[in-house]
């Protein structure tokens, strides 16, 4: 008889994460039904306050196979509860997009790279009922570690991201030629009209709160009066400006933008590049190494397209620069809509969850807390004048 134990930190154990569920997961992972489950231990897979829209669990499964000693495998389980507060997840068909990404898209992209690259973890199980749930391999078991979101990435890791992102984009360009409808489900990203349609929806309320706090913060800085005034005008038409920053443009290069993966979108590589620059770099790297990072990205993109040799035109470096420039507004959005959350001190995030954010006083307090970050202020003092020169506020 297999036992299943939930850690005390799992306040409400999900009933569907039972022995039968993990039996099917294990059979898929091992590619055999000749396996006997012995014990299952489930704990939370991320720190409290690190995930807003889903519950992440880490499940350790002990099992035995014929003629093998007892073994263990660890899985990451992502469960997305159905809540009114995250209605945008259903509006944007997030579960379906994530399922297609891991079952169809990523395996094909990795095959193009002759399986010498991993673009994500293996998906072992996905179910829609009783709540959307996906089970992945635990990349921590094969040597990957989470970087500090509060500190940002150093140059070495940024270079690595540029190279892998370029390979991801290049293979997606080729796959779109081989299978023209493969990315039909990727028209709605984070800033699509459907995601931002409701004034009282989670995304629009969150971004509106951040925009108001940004305006207040910048308005308190001597020497930033002109920029503060422009930000105020920009926020008066915030929804349209957000939609425009992601909306398709004529004659743009198109790739599968990674985003947060479940909010991936088929569009300009400038979306991904600006999102990464203004959420994940240390200020030193952003200030001094941006051009070198773009050079690395373009070099790897060109090399990958040429190696695949399927006739996809190789964009010039100048074309990539133009794509990035045309999407600077997306970088501005990332700098105030996403970066404050990313850079927030972990000590302040323990009570961050969607239920608490329903309370207006709590939400306002948290937004003010986010915008008190020293790293955020230092980065904005550099990036806002840059966005002004780029014409983002016009």
C-alpha positions as YAML, in Angstrom:
chain: A
units: angstrom
residues:
- id: 1
  name: UNK
  ca: [0.00, 0.00, 0.00]
- id: 2
  name: UNK
  ca: [1.43, 3.38, -1.06]
- id: 3
  name: UNK
  ca: [1.36, 6.16, 1.52]
- id: 4
  name: UNK
  ca: [0.93, 9.84, 0.62]
- id: 5
  name: UNK
  ca: [2.03, 12.55, 3.04]
- id: 6
  name: UNK
  ca: [1.56, 16.33, 2.73]
- id: 7
  name: UNK
  ca: [3.81, 18.72, 4.64]
- id: 8
  name: UNK
  ca: [2.11, 20.96, 7.19]
- id: 9
  name: UNK
  ca: [2.84, 23.96, 4.93]
- id: 10
  name: UNK
  ca: [0.35, 22.54, 2.40]
- id: 11
  name: UNK
  ca: [-2.64, 24.06, 4.16]
- id: 12
  name: UNK
  ca: [-5.32, 22.55, 1.91]
- id: 13
  name: UNK
  ca: [-4.05, 19.31, 0.32]
- id: 14
  name: UNK
  ca: [-5.47, 19.04, -3.22]
- id: 15
  name: UNK
  ca: [-7.67, 15.94, -3.38]
- id: 16
  name: UNK
  ca: [-6.77, 15.19, -7.00]
- id: 17
  name: UNK
  ca: [-3.08, 14.78, -6.17]
- id: 18
  name: UNK
  ca: [-3.60, 11.19, -5.09]
- id: 19
  name: UNK
  ca: [-1.87, 7.84, -5.61]
- id: 20
  name: UNK
  ca: [-3.66, 7.11, -8.89]
- id: 21
  name: UNK
  ca: [-2.61, 10.52, -10.24]
- id: 22
  name: UNK
  ca: [1.08, 9.97, -9.47]
- id: 23
  name: UNK
  ca: [0.96, 6.40, -10.72]
- id: 24
  name: UNK
  ca: [0.10, 7.71, -14.16]
- id: 25
  name: UNK
  ca: [2.77, 10.44, -13.88]
- id: 26
  name: UNK
  ca: [5.43, 7.88, -13.00]
- id: 27
  name: UNK
  ca: [4.43, 5.50, -15.78]
- id: 28
  name: UNK
  ca: [4.77, 8.32, -18.30]
- id: 29
  name: UNK
  ca: [8.12, 9.46, -16.89]
- id: 30
  name: UNK
  ca: [9.57, 5.93, -16.88]
- id: 31
  name: UNK
  ca: [7.78, 4.77, -20.04]
- id: 32
  name: UNK
  ca: [6.66, 1.59, -18.33]
- id: 33
  name: UNK
  ca: [3.65, 0.39, -16.36]
- id: 34
  name: UNK
  ca: [5.79, -2.14, -14.50]
- id: 35
  name: UNK
  ca: [6.29, 0.04, -11.47]
- id: 36
  name: UNK
  ca: [5.11, -0.09, -7.86]
- id: 37
  name: UNK
  ca: [4.61, 3.13, -5.91]
- id: 38
  name: UNK
  ca: [5.82, 2.94, -2.31]
- id: 39
  name: UNK
  ca: [5.48, 6.46, -0.88]
- id: 40
  name: UNK
  ca: [4.66, 10.02, -1.96]
- id: 41
  name: UNK
  ca: [5.77, 13.11, -0.06]
- id: 42
  name: UNK
  ca: [4.41, 16.50, -1.15]
- id: 43
  name: UNK
  ca: [5.57, 19.91, 0.01]
- id: 44
  name: UNK
  ca: [5.29, 23.44, -1.34]
- id: 45
  name: UNK
  ca: [7.56, 24.00, -4.33]
- id: 46
  name: UNK
  ca: [8.08, 27.73, -3.95]
- id: 47
  name: UNK
  ca: [8.29, 30.25, -1.13]
- id: 48
  name: UNK
  ca: [5.11, 31.89, 0.13]
- id: 49
  name: UNK
  ca: [4.31, 34.97, -1.92]
- id: 50
  name: UNK
  ca: [6.40, 33.92, -4.96]
- id: 51
  name: UNK
  ca: [3.46, 32.73, -7.08]
- id: 52
  name: UNK
  ca: [0.28, 34.74, -7.56]
- id: 53
  name: UNK
  ca: [-1.78, 32.70, -9.99]
- id: 54
  name: UNK
  ca: [-0.88, 29.10, -9.21]
- id: 55
  name: UNK
  ca: [0.16, 26.71, -6.47]
- id: 56
  name: UNK
  ca: [3.52, 25.02, -6.95]
- id: 57
  name: UNK
  ca: [4.23, 21.72, -5.20]
- id: 58
  name: UNK
  ca: [7.31, 19.50, -5.13]
- id: 59
  name: UNK
  ca: [6.43, 15.80, -5.01]
- id: 60
  name: UNK
  ca: [8.99, 13.13, -4.13]
- id: 61
  name: UNK
  ca: [7.85, 9.69, -5.25]
- id: 62
  name: UNK
  ca: [9.49, 6.47, -4.00]
- id: 63
  name: UNK
  ca: [8.95, 3.42, -6.17]
- id: 64
  name: UNK
  ca: [10.25, 0.01, -7.14]
- id: 65
  name: UNK
  ca: [10.63, -1.76, -10.47]
- id: 66
  name: UNK
  ca: [11.29, -5.44, -11.10]
- id: 67
  name: UNK
  ca: [14.99, -6.26, -10.71]
- id: 68
  name: UNK
  ca: [15.77, -2.71, -9.51]
- id: 69
  name: UNK
  ca: [16.45, -1.35, -6.03]
- id: 70
  name: UNK
  ca: [14.08, 1.21, -4.55]
- id: 71
  name: UNK
  ca: [14.30, 4.54, -6.42]
- id: 72
  name: UNK
  ca: [12.99, 8.09, -6.13]
- id: 73
  name: UNK
  ca: [11.90, 10.78, -8.59]
- id: 74
  name: UNK
  ca: [11.00, 14.39, -7.85]
- id: 75
  name: UNK
  ca: [8.33, 16.26, -9.79]
- id: 76
  name: UNK
  ca: [7.14, 19.86, -9.91]
- id: 77
  name: UNK
  ca: [3.35, 20.11, -9.84]
- id: 78
  name: UNK
  ca: [1.72, 23.33, -10.98]
- id: 79
  name: UNK
  ca: [-1.94, 23.68, -10.11]
- id: 80
  name: UNK
  ca: [-4.07, 26.66, -11.18]
- id: 81
  name: UNK
  ca: [-7.16, 27.02, -8.96]
- id: 82
  name: UNK
  ca: [-10.32, 28.43, -10.51]
- id: 83
  name: UNK
  ca: [-10.80, 31.83, -8.88]
- id: 84
  name: UNK
  ca: [-12.70, 34.92, -9.97]
- id: 85
  name: UNK
  ca: [-9.61, 36.97, -9.18]
- id: 86
  name: UNK
  ca: [-7.64, 35.29, -11.98]
- id: 87
  name: UNK
  ca: [-10.32, 35.27, -14.66]
- id: 88
  name: UNK
  ca: [-7.75, 36.53, -17.16]
- id: 89
  name: UNK
  ca: [-6.14, 33.06, -17.09]
- id: 90
  name: UNK
  ca: [-9.25, 31.61, -18.71]
- id: 91
  name: UNK
  ca: [-9.78, 34.67, -20.91]
- id: 92
  name: UNK
  ca: [-6.30, 34.17, -22.39]
- id: 93
  name: UNK
  ca: [-6.59, 30.35, -22.52]
- id: 94
  name: UNK
  ca: [-3.43, 30.08, -20.46]
- id: 95
  name: UNK
  ca: [-3.74, 26.36, -19.64]
- id: 96
  name: UNK
  ca: [-4.27, 25.42, -23.29]
- id: 97
  name: UNK
  ca: [-1.33, 27.57, -24.39]
- id: 98
  name: UNK
  ca: [0.96, 26.07, -21.76]
- id: 99
  name: UNK
  ca: [-0.14, 22.55, -22.70]
- id: 100
  name: UNK
  ca: [0.54, 23.15, -26.40]
- id: 101
  name: UNK
  ca: [3.90, 24.74, -25.60]
- id: 102
  name: UNK
  ca: [5.22, 21.79, -23.63]
- id: 103
  name: UNK
  ca: [3.64, 18.95, -25.63]
- id: 104
  name: UNK
  ca: [4.02, 20.24, -29.19]
- id: 105
  name: UNK
  ca: [6.24, 23.30, -29.52]
- id: 106
  name: UNK
  ca: [9.25, 22.80, -27.25]
- id: 107
  name: UNK
  ca: [9.93, 19.17, -28.27]
- id: 108
  name: UNK
  ca: [9.98, 20.21, -31.93]
- id: 109
  name: UNK
  ca: [12.25, 23.18, -31.26]
- id: 110
  name: UNK
  ca: [14.64, 20.92, -29.35]
- id: 111
  name: UNK
  ca: [14.65, 18.40, -32.21]
- id: 112
  name: UNK
  ca: [15.75, 21.17, -34.56]
- id: 113
  name: UNK
  ca: [18.68, 21.76, -32.23]
- id: 114
  name: UNK
  ca: [19.42, 18.00, -32.50]
- id: 115
  name: UNK
  ca: [18.47, 17.67, -28.82]
- id: 116
  name: UNK
  ca: [21.62, 19.54, -27.80]
- id: 117
  name: UNK
  ca: [19.52, 22.26, -26.16]
- id: 118
  name: UNK
  ca: [16.84, 22.13, -23.51]
- id: 119
  name: UNK
  ca: [14.26, 24.91, -23.78]
- id: 120
  name: UNK
  ca: [12.28, 23.74, -20.76]
- id: 121
  name: UNK
  ca: [11.45, 20.81, -18.48]
- id: 122
  name: UNK
  ca: [9.69, 17.68, -19.66]
- id: 123
  name: UNK
  ca: [5.94, 17.61, -19.13]
- id: 124
  name: UNK
  ca: [4.69, 14.30, -17.72]
- id: 125
  name: UNK
  ca: [1.02, 14.98, -17.08]
- id: 126
  name: UNK
  ca: [-1.63, 17.63, -17.68]
- id: 127
  name: UNK
  ca: [-5.28, 17.60, -16.64]
- id: 128
  name: UNK
  ca: [-8.00, 20.25, -16.85]
- id: 129
  name: UNK
  ca: [-10.35, 18.90, -14.14]
- id: 130
  name: UNK
  ca: [-10.94, 19.33, -11.24]
- id: 131
  name: UNK
  ca: [-8.44, 22.15, -11.74]
- id: 132
  name: UNK
  ca: [-5.80, 22.81, -14.38]
- id: 133
  name: UNK
  ca: [-2.68, 20.91, -13.33]
- id: 134
  name: UNK
  ca: [0.64, 20.24, -15.03]
- id: 135
  name: UNK
  ca: [3.44, 17.97, -13.81]
- id: 136
  name: UNK
  ca: [7.03, 18.68, -14.85]
- id: 137
  name: UNK
  ca: [10.42, 17.20, -14.21]
- id: 138
  name: UNK
  ca: [12.29, 19.00, -11.45]
- id: 139
  name: UNK
  ca: [15.14, 20.83, -13.19]
- id: 140
  name: UNK
  ca: [16.84, 21.22, -9.82]
- id: 141
  name: UNK
  ca: [17.57, 17.50, -9.97]
- id: 142
  name: UNK
  ca: [19.73, 18.00, -13.08]
- id: 143
  name: UNK
  ca: [21.78, 20.91, -11.75]
- id: 144
  name: UNK
  ca: [19.72, 24.04, -12.44]
- id: 145
  name: UNK
  ca: [19.36, 26.68, -9.74]
- id: 146
  name: UNK
  ca: [17.11, 29.70, -9.36]
- id: 147
  name: UNK
  ca: [18.95, 33.01, -9.63]
- id: 148
  name: UNK
  ca: [18.15, 35.83, -7.23]
- id: 149
  name: UNK
  ca: [15.32, 37.88, -8.71]
- id: 150
  name: UNK
  ca: [16.01, 40.68, -6.22]
- id: 151
  name: UNK
  ca: [19.63, 41.16, -7.33]
- id: 152
  name: UNK
  ca: [19.31, 40.63, -11.09]
- id: 153
  name: UNK
  ca: [21.57, 38.69, -13.44]
- id: 154
  name: UNK
  ca: [25.26, 39.37, -13.92]
- id: 155
  name: UNK
  ca: [26.82, 39.75, -17.37]
- id: 156
  name: UNK
  ca: [27.82, 36.10, -17.70]
- id: 157
  name: UNK
  ca: [24.29, 34.86, -17.15]
- id: 158
  name: UNK
  ca: [22.83, 37.62, -19.35]
- id: 159
  name: UNK
  ca: [25.08, 36.49, -22.20]
- id: 160
  name: UNK
  ca: [23.86, 32.95, -21.70]
- id: 161
  name: UNK
  ca: [20.22, 34.09, -21.80]
- id: 162
  name: UNK
  ca: [20.87, 36.03, -25.00]
- id: 163
  name: UNK
  ca: [22.33, 32.99, -26.72]
- id: 164
  name: UNK
  ca: [19.60, 30.59, -25.62]
- id: 165
  name: UNK
  ca: [16.85, 33.10, -26.39]
- id: 166
  name: UNK
  ca: [18.29, 33.61, -29.87]
- id: 167
  name: UNK
  ca: [18.22, 29.85, -30.47]
- id: 168
  name: UNK
  ca: [14.66, 29.70, -29.17]
- id: 169
  name: UNK
  ca: [13.58, 32.54, -31.47]
- id: 170
  name: UNK
  ca: [15.43, 31.17, -34.50]
- id: 171
  name: UNK
  ca: [13.97, 27.67, -34.21]
- id: 172
  name: UNK
  ca: [10.49, 29.16, -33.78]
- id: 173
  name: UNK
  ca: [10.95, 31.13, -37.02]
- id: 174
  name: UNK
  ca: [11.80, 27.91, -38.85]
- id: 175
  name: UNK
  ca: [8.97, 25.95, -37.23]
- id: 176
  name: UNK
  ca: [6.49, 28.60, -38.39]
- id: 177
  name: UNK
  ca: [7.61, 27.94, -41.97]
- id: 178
  name: UNK
  ca: [7.33, 24.17, -41.61]
- id: 179
  name: UNK
  ca: [3.98, 24.35, -39.78]
- id: 180
  name: UNK
  ca: [2.27, 27.69, -40.59]
- id: 181
  name: UNK
  ca: [-0.55, 27.22, -38.06]
- id: 182
  name: UNK
  ca: [1.52, 26.04, -35.10]
- id: 183
  name: UNK
  ca: [1.41, 29.45, -33.41]
- id: 184
  name: UNK
  ca: [-2.26, 30.26, -34.05]
- id: 185
  name: UNK
  ca: [-2.91, 29.97, -30.29]
- id: 186
  name: UNK
  ca: [-0.28, 32.60, -29.48]
- id: 187
  name: UNK
  ca: [-2.03, 35.78, -30.59]
- id: 188
  name: UNK
  ca: [-2.94, 36.88, -27.04]
- id: 189
  name: UNK
  ca: [-0.08, 37.88, -24.77]
- id: 190
  name: UNK
  ca: [-0.09, 39.64, -21.42]
- id: 191
  name: UNK
  ca: [-1.13, 42.98, -22.94]
- id: 192
  name: UNK
  ca: [-3.75, 41.77, -25.39]
- id: 193
  name: UNK
  ca: [-7.14, 43.54, -25.51]
- id: 194
  name: UNK
  ca: [-8.81, 40.43, -24.07]
- id: 195
  name: UNK
  ca: [-6.49, 40.40, -21.07]
- id: 196
  name: UNK
  ca: [-6.94, 44.10, -20.34]
- id: 197
  name: UNK
  ca: [-10.61, 44.47, -21.29]
- id: 198
  name: UNK
  ca: [-12.04, 44.67, -17.77]
- id: 199
  name: UNK
  ca: [-11.45, 47.75, -15.62]
- id: 200
  name: UNK
  ca: [-11.92, 45.65, -12.49]
- id: 201
  name: UNK
  ca: [-9.90, 42.70, -13.83]
- id: 202
  name: UNK
  ca: [-6.75, 41.68, -11.98]
- id: 203
  name: UNK
  ca: [-4.26, 42.73, -14.67]
- id: 204
  name: UNK
  ca: [-5.71, 46.17, -15.35]
- id: 205
  name: UNK
  ca: [-6.14, 46.95, -11.65]
- id: 206
  name: UNK
  ca: [-2.59, 45.85, -10.91]
- id: 207
  name: UNK
  ca: [-1.00, 47.83, -13.75]
- id: 208
  name: UNK
  ca: [-3.14, 50.89, -13.00]
- id: 209
  name: UNK
  ca: [-2.03, 50.81, -9.36]
- id: 210
  name: UNK
  ca: [1.60, 50.52, -10.37]
- id: 211
  name: UNK
  ca: [1.25, 53.34, -12.88]
- id: 212
  name: UNK
  ca: [-0.24, 55.65, -10.26]
- id: 213
  name: UNK
  ca: [2.53, 54.83, -7.79]
- id: 214
  name: UNK
  ca: [5.20, 55.37, -10.46]
- id: 215
  name: UNK
  ca: [3.78, 58.82, -11.20]
- id: 216
  name: UNK
  ca: [3.77, 59.70, -7.50]
- id: 217
  name: UNK
  ca: [7.34, 58.46, -7.00]
- id: 218
  name: UNK
  ca: [8.85, 60.22, -10.01]
- id: 219
  name: UNK
  ca: [6.94, 63.40, -9.16]
- id: 220
  name: UNK
  ca: [8.82, 63.54, -5.87]
- id: 221
  name: UNK
  ca: [12.26, 63.54, -7.55]
- id: 222
  name: UNK
  ca: [13.91, 66.92, -8.21]
- id: 223
  name: UNK
  ca: [14.86, 67.27, -11.85]
- id: 224
  name: UNK
  ca: [12.26, 64.77, -13.09]
- id: 225
  name: UNK
  ca: [9.34, 67.21, -13.28]
- id: 226
  name: UNK
  ca: [9.08, 67.03, -17.09]
- id: 227
  name: UNK
  ca: [9.18, 63.23, -17.15]
- id: 228
  name: UNK
  ca: [6.64, 63.02, -14.32]
- id: 229
  name: UNK
  ca: [4.27, 65.22, -16.31]
- id: 230
  name: UNK
  ca: [4.67, 63.00, -19.37]
- id: 231
  name: UNK
  ca: [4.08, 59.86, -17.32]
- id: 232
  name: UNK
  ca: [0.89, 61.42, -15.93]
- id: 233
  name: UNK
  ca: [-0.43, 62.02, -19.44]
- id: 234
  name: UNK
  ca: [0.64, 58.54, -20.54]
- id: 235
  name: UNK
  ca: [-1.31, 56.96, -17.67]
- id: 236
  name: UNK
  ca: [-4.48, 58.86, -18.61]
- id: 237
  name: UNK
  ca: [-4.66, 56.56, -21.64]
- id: 238
  name: UNK
  ca: [-2.93, 53.60, -20.04]
- id: 239
  name: UNK
  ca: [-4.93, 50.72, -21.48]
- id: 240
  name: UNK
  ca: [-4.52, 51.87, -25.09]
- id: 241
  name: UNK
  ca: [-0.81, 52.49, -24.50]
- id: 242
  name: UNK
  ca: [-0.35, 49.02, -23.03]
- id: 243
  name: UNK
  ca: [-2.19, 47.35, -25.90]
- id: 244
  name: UNK
  ca: [-0.21, 49.34, -28.46]
- id: 245
  name: UNK
  ca: [3.12, 48.29, -26.92]
- id: 246
  name: UNK
  ca: [2.40, 44.65, -27.84]
- id: 247
  name: UNK
  ca: [0.09, 44.99, -30.86]
- id: 248
  name: UNK
  ca: [1.34, 43.56, -34.18]
- id: 249
  name: UNK
  ca: [3.09, 46.00, -36.51]
- id: 250
  name: UNK
  ca: [3.59, 45.92, -40.26]
- id: 251
  name: UNK
  ca: [6.69, 44.21, -41.65]
- id: 252
  name: UNK
  ca: [8.00, 43.19, -38.24]
- id: 253
  name: UNK
  ca: [10.13, 40.10, -37.68]
- id: 254
  name: UNK
  ca: [8.06, 37.47, -35.89]
- id: 255
  name: UNK
  ca: [9.25, 34.91, -33.34]
- id: 256
  name: UNK
  ca: [7.71, 33.00, -30.48]
- id: 257
  name: UNK
  ca: [8.25, 35.35, -27.54]
- id: 258
  name: UNK
  ca: [9.05, 33.39, -24.42]
- id: 259
  name: UNK
  ca: [7.60, 35.86, -21.91]
- id: 260
  name: UNK
  ca: [6.52, 33.91, -18.85]
- id: 261
  name: UNK
  ca: [5.88, 31.05, -21.28]
- id: 262
  name: UNK
  ca: [2.18, 30.75, -20.40]
- id: 263
  name: UNK
  ca: [1.87, 34.35, -21.62]
- id: 264
  name: UNK
  ca: [3.97, 33.75, -24.72]
- id: 265
  name: UNK
  ca: [3.02, 35.61, -27.89]
- id: 266
  name: UNK
  ca: [3.88, 35.34, -31.58]
- id: 267
  name: UNK
  ca: [5.40, 38.72, -32.43]
- id: 268
  name: UNK
  ca: [8.48, 40.92, -32.52]
- id: 269
  name: UNK
  ca: [11.65, 39.74, -30.73]
- id: 270
  name: UNK
  ca: [11.75, 43.28, -29.36]
- id: 271
  name: UNK
  ca: [9.05, 42.23, -26.89]
- id: 272
  name: UNK
  ca: [11.17, 39.52, -25.28]
- id: 273
  name: UNK
  ca: [14.37, 41.55, -25.38]
- id: 274
  name: UNK
  ca: [12.88, 44.64, -23.75]
- id: 275
  name: UNK
  ca: [11.04, 42.55, -21.16]
- id: 276
  name: UNK
  ca: [14.30, 40.84, -20.20]
- id: 277
  name: UNK
  ca: [16.37, 44.03, -20.15]
- id: 278
  name: UNK
  ca: [14.02, 45.89, -17.82]
- id: 279
  name: UNK
  ca: [13.12, 43.07, -15.40]
- id: 280
  name: UNK
  ca: [16.19, 40.89, -15.03]
- id: 281
  name: UNK
  ca: [19.51, 42.75, -15.46]
- id: 282
  name: UNK
  ca: [21.61, 44.41, -12.81]
- id: 283
  name: UNK
  ca: [21.78, 48.15, -13.40]
- id: 284
  name: UNK
  ca: [25.49, 47.90, -14.19]
- id: 285
  name: UNK
  ca: [24.83, 45.43, -17.01]
- id: 286
  name: UNK
  ca: [21.84, 47.41, -18.32]
- id: 287
  name: UNK
  ca: [23.81, 50.64, -18.30]
- id: 288
  name: UNK
  ca: [27.05, 49.41, -19.86]
- id: 289
  name: UNK
  ca: [26.52, 46.08, -21.65]
- id: 290
  name: UNK
  ca: [23.20, 46.41, -23.47]
- id: 291
  name: UNK
  ca: [24.79, 46.79, -26.92]
- id: 292
  name: UNK
  ca: [27.11, 43.83, -26.38]
- id: 293
  name: UNK
  ca: [24.17, 41.68, -25.31]
- id: 294
  name: UNK
  ca: [22.26, 42.59, -28.47]
- id: 295
  name: UNK
  ca: [25.36, 41.78, -30.56]
- id: 296
  name: UNK
  ca: [25.52, 38.34, -28.90]
- id: 297
  name: UNK
  ca: [21.82, 37.78, -29.48]
- id: 298
  name: UNK
  ca: [22.05, 38.65, -33.16]
- id: 299
  name: UNK
  ca: [25.19, 36.57, -33.75]
- id: 300
  name: UNK
  ca: [23.57, 33.46, -32.27]
- id: 301
  name: UNK
  ca: [20.27, 34.11, -34.08]
- id: 302
  name: UNK
  ca: [22.06, 34.38, -37.42]
- id: 303
  name: UNK
  ca: [24.24, 31.33, -36.79]
- id: 304
  name: UNK
  ca: [21.27, 29.19, -35.77]
- id: 305
  name: UNK
  ca: [19.18, 30.18, -38.80]
- id: 306
  name: UNK
  ca: [22.11, 29.49, -41.14]
- id: 307
  name: UNK
  ca: [22.80, 26.11, -39.54]
- id: 308
  name: UNK
  ca: [19.17, 25.08, -39.85]
- id: 309
  name: UNK
  ca: [19.44, 25.96, -43.55]
- id: 310
  name: UNK
  ca: [15.74, 26.04, -44.37]
- id: 311
  name: UNK
  ca: [15.66, 29.31, -46.25]
- id: 312
  name: UNK
  ca: [14.46, 31.59, -43.44]
- id: 313
  name: UNK
  ca: [15.93, 35.07, -44.10]
- id: 314
  name: UNK
  ca: [18.54, 36.11, -41.55]
- id: 315
  name: UNK
  ca: [17.72, 39.53, -40.05]
- id: 316
  name: UNK
  ca: [20.54, 42.06, -40.02]
- id: 317
  name: UNK
  ca: [21.82, 43.52, -36.76]
- id: 318
  name: UNK
  ca: [20.23, 46.83, -37.75]
- id: 319
  name: UNK
  ca: [16.86, 45.10, -38.16]
- id: 320
  name: UNK
  ca: [17.12, 43.66, -34.65]
- id: 321
  name: UNK
  ca: [17.97, 47.11, -33.28]
- id: 322
  name: UNK
  ca: [14.90, 48.49, -35.04]
- id: 323
  name: UNK
  ca: [12.70, 45.76, -33.54]
- id: 324
  name: UNK
  ca: [14.01, 46.60, -30.07]
- id: 325
  name: UNK
  ca: [13.53, 50.33, -30.61]
- id: 326
  name: UNK
  ca: [9.94, 49.91, -31.82]
- id: 327
  name: UNK
  ca: [9.13, 47.97, -28.66]
- id: 328
  name: UNK
  ca: [10.73, 50.32, -26.13]
- id: 329
  name: UNK
  ca: [7.19, 50.97, -24.85]
- id: 330
  name: UNK
  ca: [7.06, 47.33, -23.81]
- id: 331
  name: UNK
  ca: [10.27, 47.88, -21.88]
- id: 332
  name: UNK
  ca: [8.67, 50.86, -20.13]
- id: 333
  name: UNK
  ca: [5.68, 48.71, -19.20]
- id: 334
  name: UNK
  ca: [8.00, 46.00, -17.83]
- id: 335
  name: UNK
  ca: [9.92, 48.60, -15.81]
- id: 336
  name: UNK
  ca: [6.86, 49.70, -13.82]
- id: 337
  name: UNK
  ca: [4.36, 46.85, -14.35]
- id: 338
  name: UNK
  ca: [6.61, 43.87, -13.61]
- id: 339
  name: UNK
  ca: [9.99, 45.00, -12.26]
- id: 340
  name: UNK
  ca: [8.65, 46.38, -8.93]
- id: 341
  name: UNK
  ca: [7.34, 42.90, -8.10]
- id: 342
  name: UNK
  ca: [10.53, 41.21, -9.27]
- id: 343
  name: UNK
  ca: [12.81, 43.48, -7.26]
- id: 344
  name: UNK
  ca: [10.76, 43.40, -4.05]
- id: 345
  name: UNK
  ca: [12.62, 42.05, -1.01]
- id: 346
  name: UNK
  ca: [11.57, 38.47, -0.25]
- id: 347
  name: UNK
  ca: [11.04, 39.41, 3.39]
- id: 348
  name: UNK
  ca: [8.12, 41.58, 2.24]
- id: 349
  name: UNK
  ca: [6.42, 38.97, 0.03]
- id: 350
  name: UNK
  ca: [5.32, 36.31, 2.52]
- id: 351
  name: UNK
  ca: [1.69, 37.53, 2.51]
- id: 352
  name: UNK
  ca: [1.54, 38.24, -1.21]
- id: 353
  name: UNK
  ca: [-1.33, 36.23, -2.66]
- id: 354
  name: UNK
  ca: [-4.38, 36.89, -4.79]
- id: 355
  name: UNK
  ca: [-6.85, 36.61, -1.95]
- id: 356
  name: UNK
  ca: [-5.05, 39.32, 0.03]
- id: 357
  name: UNK
  ca: [-4.76, 41.54, -3.04]
- id: 358
  name: UNK
  ca: [-8.54, 41.62, -3.29]
- id: 359
  name: UNK
  ca: [-8.43, 43.94, -0.27]
- id: 360
  name: UNK
  ca: [-7.89, 47.47, -1.61]
- id: 361
  name: UNK
  ca: [-6.01, 48.72, 1.47]
- id: 362
  name: UNK
  ca: [-3.68, 45.72, 1.39]
- id: 363
  name: UNK
  ca: [-3.06, 46.13, -2.34]
- id: 364
  name: UNK
  ca: [-2.28, 49.85, -1.99]
- id: 365
  name: UNK
  ca: [0.11, 49.14, 0.89]
- id: 366
  name: UNK
  ca: [1.92, 46.47, -1.11]
- id: 367
  name: UNK
  ca: [2.31, 48.68, -4.17]
- id: 368
  name: UNK
  ca: [3.80, 51.47, -2.05]
- id: 369
  name: UNK
  ca: [6.11, 48.91, -0.46]
- id: 370
  name: UNK
  ca: [7.27, 47.67, -3.88]
- id: 371
  name: UNK
  ca: [8.08, 51.17, -5.04]
- id: 372
  name: UNK
  ca: [10.25, 51.82, -1.99]
- id: 373
  name: UNK
  ca: [12.90, 49.45, -3.37]
- id: 374
  name: UNK
  ca: [16.30, 51.11, -3.71]
- id: 375
  name: UNK
  ca: [17.17, 48.98, -6.75]
- id: 376
  name: UNK
  ca: [13.92, 49.99, -8.44]
- id: 377
  name: UNK
  ca: [14.55, 53.71, -7.84]
- id: 378
  name: UNK
  ca: [18.13, 53.53, -9.11]
- id: 379
  name: UNK
  ca: [17.06, 51.65, -12.23]
- id: 380
  name: UNK
  ca: [14.18, 54.02, -12.97]
- id: 381
  name: UNK
  ca: [16.43, 57.07, -12.61]
- id: 382
  name: UNK
  ca: [18.51, 55.59, -15.42]
- id: 383
  name: UNK
  ca: [15.78, 54.08, -17.61]
- id: 384
  name: UNK
  ca: [13.11, 56.82, -17.58]
- id: 385
  name: UNK
  ca: [15.30, 59.45, -19.30]
- id: 386
  name: UNK
  ca: [16.22, 56.73, -21.80]
- id: 387
  name: UNK
  ca: [12.53, 56.02, -22.49]
- id: 388
  name: UNK
  ca: [11.91, 59.76, -22.88]
- id: 389
  name: UNK
  ca: [14.68, 60.05, -25.49]
- id: 390
  name: UNK
  ca: [13.26, 56.98, -27.26]
- id: 391
  name: UNK
  ca: [9.89, 58.76, -27.64]
- id: 392
  name: UNK
  ca: [7.93, 56.32, -25.47]
- id: 393
  name: UNK
  ca: [5.92, 59.10, -23.78]
- id: 394
  name: UNK
  ca: [5.01, 60.92, -27.01]
...
